[in-house]
């Protein structure tokens, strides 16, 4: 079995470690790519990345980019680059890999949220798998469970706390009575928030996840998955304190009812969605089986990587 | 218009009295939804029965008159309203339309808005610039 990996950040490194050196033949990051048909030594690759900031320092055949890496033959293409909306490089890589007849497993939300049906079409024509459990809910594999629910119980609405960074910030603001700006800086220092945390704080990350659920689980059309989005930047510690006294937590909640929305919501304390810190929560309102609830680690390198590995094993039936 | 009534009736603790209390409701086509006997609460040979029933609003005075003639004492009566409500965390509470409760502190307030139906509730919610709305 031959595997190619794009992205060698927190998720990509964990995926590579779980894979082992024998199967990983090519790796790329933003600076370039390396290829060795005999397999890439993951621990030395990790050390070189730490020391020199890129995988291209690894002693193997050097290639310019993921695009060139995809010219080699492989069974699976693992796409673990960060979600970006300002370019469609990940979409083009996935599209190329599927067109070449490779199975694709990704944790990148943008290409799935914005091009799912198009990519599914290519995968179907080529008889390969396109799997993306890692895009929503990290290690919970909620998409697979939700799809099974949808086929029997019929999901009529969905409510989810889907962004660990926002939930960490809101929880800490309330617990410690700290202002937003302070907690945000702290979250960056601890690695819970990106240097540019806009995707998280402005609700874009949650909106992309919601679009994936609406399409993958509920089979909504692309046109009907426009999301009304409001983030958490306007919430003050005083507002959270008052909500707390009245028996509510404030959470950034993604909702799928007739339409899709992302907004801060008042959640009664003890409610399924009243999760703490970086945890995720999902509530499915079904026609035949009532409310079904799930909680779990929604982010984190090893949790997300574990979902990618499970997808890969499913694709290869191993 | 059909309304749901919740009434506490005081009856003599002897056989046949409950029928006497319920007959006026049945006679105007009302629907008895539930009955609770407070048997532990007997005062001077009388017991309290709690009755919930649906009835056309214009028939209520007829029922009350019949109960009075039957010597059934109506201790408490009220309409049970299944009103729609939602709670908002707001910064500006200049608009007080439809607010059923409010708790304010500093610049912020938690308000609960009620309305007869979903449409009316959404219209009222639109009148507020809110920070967060409750999950229902």
GROMACS .gro file of N, CA, C and O in nm, chain B residues 18-95:
model
  312
  336UNK      N    1  -6.924   1.479   4.189
  336UNK     CA    2  -6.831   1.507   4.079
  336UNK      C    3  -6.908   1.518   3.947
  336UNK      O    4  -6.884   1.607   3.867
  337UNK      N    5  -7.004   1.426   3.931
  337UNK     CA    6  -7.086   1.429   3.809
  337UNK      C    7  -7.160   1.563   3.799
  337UNK      O    8  -7.166   1.623   3.693
  338UNK      N    9  -7.208   1.609   3.912
  338UNK     CA   10  -7.281   1.735   3.916
  338UNK      C   11  -7.189   1.851   3.871
  338UNK      O   12  -7.234   1.945   3.805
  339UNK      N   13  -7.063   1.841   3.907
  339UNK     CA   14  -6.969   1.947   3.870
  339UNK      C   15  -6.929   1.942   3.723
  339UNK      O   16  -6.909   2.045   3.659
  340UNK      N   17  -6.921   1.820   3.668
  340UNK     CA   18  -6.872   1.806   3.529
  340UNK      C   19  -6.983   1.818   3.425
  340UNK      O   20  -6.955   1.854   3.310
  341UNK      N   21  -7.106   1.789   3.466
  341UNK     CA   22  -7.217   1.791   3.370
  341UNK      C   23  -7.230   1.925   3.296
  341UNK      O   24  -7.243   1.926   3.172
  342UNK      N   25  -7.221   2.040   3.365
  342UNK     CA   26  -7.236   2.167   3.292
  342UNK      C   27  -7.132   2.184   3.181
  342UNK      O   28  -7.161   2.242   3.077
  343UNK      N   29  -7.013   2.131   3.204
  343UNK     CA   30  -6.907   2.143   3.101
  343UNK      C   31  -6.944   2.056   2.981
  343UNK      O   32  -6.937   2.099   2.866
  344UNK      N   33  -6.987   1.934   3.011
  344UNK     CA   34  -7.024   1.841   2.904
  344UNK      C   35  -7.144   1.894   2.826
  344UNK      O   36  -7.151   1.881   2.703
  345UNK      N   37  -7.238   1.958   2.894
  345UNK     CA   38  -7.361   2.004   2.829
  345UNK      C   39  -7.337   2.109   2.721
  345UNK      O   40  -7.414   2.121   2.627
  346UNK      N   41  -7.229   2.187   2.737
  346UNK     CA   42  -7.200   2.288   2.632
  346UNK      C   43  -7.098   2.235   2.531
  346UNK      O   44  -7.045   2.310   2.448
  347UNK      N   45  -7.071   2.103   2.538
  347UNK     CA   46  -6.978   2.042   2.440
  347UNK      C   47  -6.832   2.059   2.478
  347UNK      O   48  -6.743   2.042   2.394
  348UNK      N   49  -6.805   2.092   2.605
  348UNK     CA   50  -6.666   2.107   2.650
  348UNK      C   51  -6.596   1.972   2.661
  348UNK      O   52  -6.661   1.867   2.669
  349UNK      N   53  -6.465   1.974   2.658
  349UNK     CA   54  -6.387   1.851   2.665
  349UNK      C   55  -6.304   1.849   2.794
  349UNK      O   56  -6.221   1.937   2.816
  350UNK      N   57  -6.332   1.747   2.881
  350UNK     CA   58  -6.257   1.737   3.006
  350UNK      C   59  -6.118   1.678   2.975
  350UNK      O   60  -6.106   1.567   2.924
  351UNK      N   61  -6.014   1.752   3.005
  351UNK     CA   62  -5.877   1.708   2.973
  351UNK      C   63  -5.816   1.631   3.090
  351UNK      O   64  -5.745   1.533   3.072
  352UNK      N   65  -5.846   1.674   3.213
  352UNK     CA   66  -5.789   1.605   3.329
  352UNK      C   67  -5.860   1.642   3.457
  352UNK      O   68  -5.916   1.751   3.470
  353UNK      N   69  -5.862   1.545   3.552
  353UNK     CA   70  -5.925   1.569   3.683
  353UNK      C   71  -5.832   1.520   3.792
  353UNK      O   72  -5.779   1.409   3.782
  354UNK      N   73  -5.812   1.601   3.895
  354UNK     CA   74  -5.733   1.558   4.010
  354UNK      C   75  -5.816   1.581   4.137
  354UNK      O   76  -5.863   1.692   4.162
  355UNK      N   77  -5.835   1.471   4.215
  355UNK     CA   78  -5.908   1.484   4.341
  355UNK      C   79  -5.809   1.510   4.453
  355UNK      O   80  -5.712   1.436   4.467
  356UNK      N   81  -5.833   1.611   4.531
  356UNK     CA   82  -5.745   1.634   4.646
  356UNK      C   83  -5.813   1.575   4.770
  356UNK      O   84  -5.864   1.647   4.855
  357UNK      N   85  -5.812   1.442   4.778
  357UNK     CA   86  -5.888   1.374   4.883
  357UNK      C   87  -5.832   1.400   5.023
  357UNK      O   88  -5.902   1.390   5.121
  358UNK      N   89  -5.704   1.432   5.028
  358UNK     CA   90  -5.643   1.456   5.159
  358UNK      C   91  -5.686   1.592   5.216
  358UNK      O   92  -5.662   1.624   5.331
  359UNK      N   93  -5.745   1.671   5.129
  359UNK     CA   94  -5.778   1.807   5.169
  359UNK      C   95  -5.930   1.824   5.189
  359UNK      O   96  -5.998   1.887   5.109
  360UNK      N   97  -5.983   1.761   5.295
  360UNK     CA   98  -6.127   1.771   5.322
  360UNK      C   99  -6.149   1.872   5.434
  360UNK      O  100  -6.093   1.859   5.542
  361UNK      N  101  -6.225   1.975   5.401
  361UNK     CA  102  -6.250   2.079   5.503
  361UNK      C  103  -6.402   2.093   5.518
  361UNK      O  104  -6.472   2.119   5.419
  362UNK      N  105  -6.449   2.074   5.640
  362UNK     CA  106  -6.592   2.084   5.668
  362UNK      C  107  -6.676   1.997   5.574
  362UNK      O  108  -6.777   2.042   5.519
  363UNK      N  109  -6.628   1.875   5.548
  363UNK     CA  110  -6.702   1.782   5.463
  363UNK      C  111  -6.697   1.818   5.315
  363UNK      O  112  -6.772   1.764   5.234
  364UNK      N  113  -6.608   1.907   5.275
  364UNK     CA  114  -6.597   1.943   5.133
  364UNK      C  115  -6.456   1.909   5.082
  364UNK      O  116  -6.358   1.919   5.156
  365UNK      N  117  -6.450   1.868   4.954
  365UNK     CA  118  -6.319   1.839   4.894
  365UNK      C  119  -6.295   1.931   4.773
  365UNK      O  120  -6.390   1.988   4.718
  366UNK      N  121  -6.167   1.941   4.736
  366UNK     CA  122  -6.133   2.025   4.619
  366UNK      C  123  -6.099   1.932   4.502
  366UNK      O  124  -6.026   1.836   4.517
  367UNK      N  125  -6.159   1.963   4.389
  367UNK     CA  126  -6.128   1.889   4.266
  367UNK      C  127  -6.071   1.988   4.165
  367UNK      O  128  -6.130   2.094   4.141
  368UNK      N  129  -5.955   1.950   4.110
  368UNK     CA  130  -5.894   2.036   4.007
  368UNK      C  131  -5.934   1.981   3.871
  368UNK      O  132  -5.915   1.862   3.844
  369UNK      N  133  -5.988   2.064   3.786
  369UNK     CA  134  -6.035   2.020   3.654
  369UNK      C  135  -5.972   2.108   3.546
  369UNK      O  136  -5.970   2.231   3.559
  370UNK      N  137  -5.921   2.042   3.442
  370UNK     CA  138  -5.875   2.116   3.324
  370UNK      C  139  -5.966   2.077   3.208
  370UNK      O  140  -5.987   1.958   3.184
  371UNK      N  141  -6.022   2.176   3.140
  371UNK     CA  142  -6.111   2.145   3.028
  371UNK      C  143  -6.099   2.247   2.916
  371UNK      O  144  -6.063   2.362   2.938
  372UNK      N  145  -6.131   2.201   2.793
  372UNK     CA  146  -6.134   2.290   2.676
  372UNK      C  147  -6.279   2.327   2.649
  372UNK      O  148  -6.368   2.240   2.654
  373UNK      N  149  -6.300   2.451   2.613
  373UNK     CA  150  -6.438   2.499   2.595
  373UNK      C  151  -6.436   2.619   2.501
  373UNK      O  152  -6.333   2.688   2.492
  374UNK      N  153  -6.546   2.643   2.431
  374UNK     CA  154  -6.557   2.765   2.352
  374UNK      C  155  -6.566   2.882   2.449
  374UNK      O  156  -6.642   2.874   2.547
  375UNK      N  157  -6.496   2.990   2.424
  375UNK     CA  158  -6.489   3.099   2.522
  375UNK      C  159  -6.627   3.157   2.556
  375UNK      O  160  -6.654   3.192   2.671
  376UNK      N  161  -6.717   3.161   2.454
  376UNK     CA  162  -6.849   3.221   2.481
  376UNK      C  163  -6.935   3.132   2.571
  376UNK      O  164  -7.035   3.178   2.628
  377UNK      N  165  -6.897   3.003   2.587
  377UNK     CA  166  -6.976   2.912   2.672
  377UNK      C  167  -6.935   2.919   2.819
  377UNK      O  168  -7.005   2.864   2.905
  378UNK      N  169  -6.824   2.983   2.849
  378UNK     CA  170  -6.775   2.984   2.987
  378UNK      C  171  -6.875   3.047   3.086
  378UNK      O  172  -6.902   2.988   3.192
  379UNK      N  173  -6.935   3.163   3.054
  379UNK     CA  174  -7.032   3.220   3.148
  379UNK      C  175  -7.151   3.125   3.175
  379UNK      O  176  -7.200   3.119   3.288
  380UNK      N  177  -7.192   3.049   3.073
  380UNK     CA  178  -7.305   2.955   3.090
  380UNK      C  179  -7.265   2.845   3.189
  380UNK      O  180  -7.341   2.810   3.279
  381UNK      N  181  -7.143   2.794   3.173
  381UNK     CA  182  -7.095   2.689   3.263
  381UNK      C  183  -7.086   2.741   3.407
  381UNK      O  184  -7.131   2.674   3.502
  382UNK      N  185  -7.035   2.860   3.422
  382UNK     CA  186  -7.020   2.917   3.558
  382UNK      C  187  -7.157   2.935   3.624
  382UNK      O  188  -7.173   2.908   3.744
  383UNK      N  189  -7.253   2.978   3.546
  383UNK     CA  190  -7.388   2.997   3.600
  383UNK      C  191  -7.449   2.863   3.643
  383UNK      O  192  -7.508   2.851   3.750
  384UNK      N  193  -7.428   2.762   3.560
  384UNK     CA  194  -7.482   2.628   3.592
  384UNK      C  195  -7.415   2.572   3.718
  384UNK      O  196  -7.480   2.507   3.800
  385UNK      N  197  -7.284   2.594   3.730
  385UNK     CA  198  -7.212   2.545   3.848
  385UNK      C  199  -7.266   2.613   3.974
  385UNK      O  200  -7.285   2.551   4.078
  386UNK      N  201  -7.293   2.742   3.961
  386UNK     CA  202  -7.344   2.817   4.076
  386UNK      C  203  -7.478   2.758   4.120
  386UNK      O  204  -7.502   2.734   4.239
  387UNK      N  205  -7.565   2.730   4.021
  387UNK     CA  206  -7.697   2.675   4.051
  387UNK      C  207  -7.686   2.535   4.112
  387UNK      O  208  -7.772   2.491   4.188
  388UNK      N  209  -7.577   2.461   4.074
  388UNK     CA  210  -7.559   2.325   4.125
  388UNK      C  211  -7.491   2.324   4.262
  388UNK      O  212  -7.453   2.218   4.311
  389UNK      N  213  -7.467   2.441   4.315
  389UNK     CA  214  -7.400   2.458   4.445
  389UNK      C  215  -7.258   2.403   4.446
  389UNK      O  216  -7.210   2.349   4.545
  390UNK      N  217  -7.195   2.413   4.329
  390UNK     CA  218  -7.052   2.380   4.321
  390UNK      C  219  -6.977   2.513   4.329
  390UNK      O  220  -7.002   2.604   4.249
  391UNK      N  221  -6.890   2.522   4.427
  391UNK     CA  222  -6.821   2.650   4.444
  391UNK      C  223  -6.693   2.655   4.360
  391UNK      O  224  -6.610   2.563   4.367
  392UNK      N  225  -6.681   2.758   4.280
  392UNK     CA  226  -6.559   2.776   4.200
  392UNK      C  227  -6.460   2.858   4.284
  392UNK      O  228  -6.479   2.976   4.308
  393UNK      N  229  -6.356   2.789   4.332
  393UNK     CA  230  -6.261   2.857   4.420
  393UNK      C  231  -6.158   2.938   4.341
  393UNK      O  232  -6.112   3.042   4.385
  394UNK      N  233  -6.120   2.886   4.227
  394UNK     CA  234  -6.019   2.954   4.145
  394UNK      C  235  -6.040   2.911   4.001
  394UNK      O  236  -6.071   2.793   3.975
  395UNK      N  237  -6.028   3.004   3.910
  395UNK     CA  238  -6.044   2.968   3.769
  395UNK      C  239  -5.951   3.055   3.684
  395UNK      O  240  -5.929   3.173   3.716
  396UNK      N  241  -5.895   2.996   3.580
  396UNK     CA  242  -5.806   3.075   3.494
  396UNK      C  243  -5.785   3.003   3.362
  396UNK      O  244  -5.812   2.884   3.349
  397UNK      N  245  -5.736   3.080   3.264
  397UNK     CA  246  -5.711   3.023   3.133
  397UNK      C  247  -5.567   2.973   3.127
  397UNK      O  248  -5.474   3.043   3.170
  398UNK      N  249  -5.547   2.852   3.076
  398UNK     CA  250  -5.412   2.798   3.056
  398UNK      C  251  -5.370   2.835   2.915
  398UNK      O  252  -5.427   2.786   2.819
  399UNK      N  253  -5.272   2.917   2.906
  399UNK     CA  254  -5.231   2.960   2.771
  399UNK      C  255  -5.101   2.892   2.731
  399UNK      O  256  -5.004   2.891   2.805
  400UNK      N  257  -5.101   2.835   2.614
  400UNK     CA  258  -4.980   2.772   2.562
  400UNK      C  259  -4.909   2.874   2.474
  400UNK      O  260  -4.906   2.862   2.352
  401UNK      N  261  -4.858   2.975   2.538
  401UNK     CA  262  -4.798   3.083   2.461
  401UNK      C  263  -4.656   3.049   2.419
  401UNK      O  264  -4.587   2.973   2.486
  402UNK      N  265  -4.614   3.106   2.307
  402UNK     CA  266  -4.478   3.086   2.259
  402UNK      C  267  -4.387   3.186   2.330
  402UNK      O  268  -4.425   3.301   2.351
  403UNK      N  269  -4.268   3.140   2.366
  403UNK     CA  270  -4.177   3.234   2.432
  403UNK      C  271  -4.032   3.207   2.393
  403UNK      O  272  -3.996   3.097   2.353
  404UNK      N  273  -3.951   3.311   2.404
  404UNK     CA  274  -3.808   3.296   2.380
  404UNK      C  275  -3.735   3.394   2.471
  404UNK      O  276  -3.794   3.492   2.516
  405UNK      N  277  -3.608   3.366   2.497
  405UNK     CA  278  -3.530   3.452   2.586
  405UNK      C  279  -3.414   3.513   2.507
  405UNK      O  280  -3.351   3.444   2.426
  406UNK      N  281  -3.391   3.640   2.531
  406UNK     CA  282  -3.285   3.711   2.459
  406UNK      C  283  -3.188   3.777   2.557
  406UNK      O  284  -3.230   3.827   2.663
  407UNK      N  285  -3.061   3.777   2.519
  407UNK     CA  286  -2.960   3.857   2.592
  407UNK      C  287  -2.942   3.983   2.509
  407UNK      O  288  -2.903   3.975   2.392
  408UNK      N  289  -2.976   4.098   2.565
  408UNK     CA  290  -2.977   4.222   2.487
  408UNK      C  291  -2.895   4.331   2.556
  408UNK      O  292  -2.866   4.323   2.675
  409UNK      N  293  -2.864   4.433   2.477
  409UNK     CA  294  -2.792   4.547   2.534
  409UNK      C  295  -2.886   4.666   2.548
  409UNK      O  296  -2.867   4.749   2.634
  410UNK      N  297  -2.988   4.670   2.464
  410UNK     CA  298  -3.080   4.784   2.465
  410UNK      C  299  -3.220   4.735   2.498
  410UNK      O  300  -3.275   4.650   2.429
  411UNK      N  301  -3.279   4.787   2.605
  411UNK     CA  302  -3.415   4.742   2.640
  411UNK      C  303  -3.516   4.856   2.631
  411UNK      O  304  -3.608   4.866   2.710
  412UNK      N  305  -3.497   4.942   2.531
  412UNK     CA  306  -3.593   5.052   2.515
  412UNK      C  307  -3.728   5.000   2.464
  412UNK      O  308  -3.831   5.057   2.491
  413UNK      N  309  -3.725   4.889   2.392
  413UNK     CA  310  -3.848   4.830   2.340
  413UNK      C  311  -3.902   4.730   2.442
  413UNK      O  312  -3.839   4.628   2.469
   0.00000   0.00000   0.00000
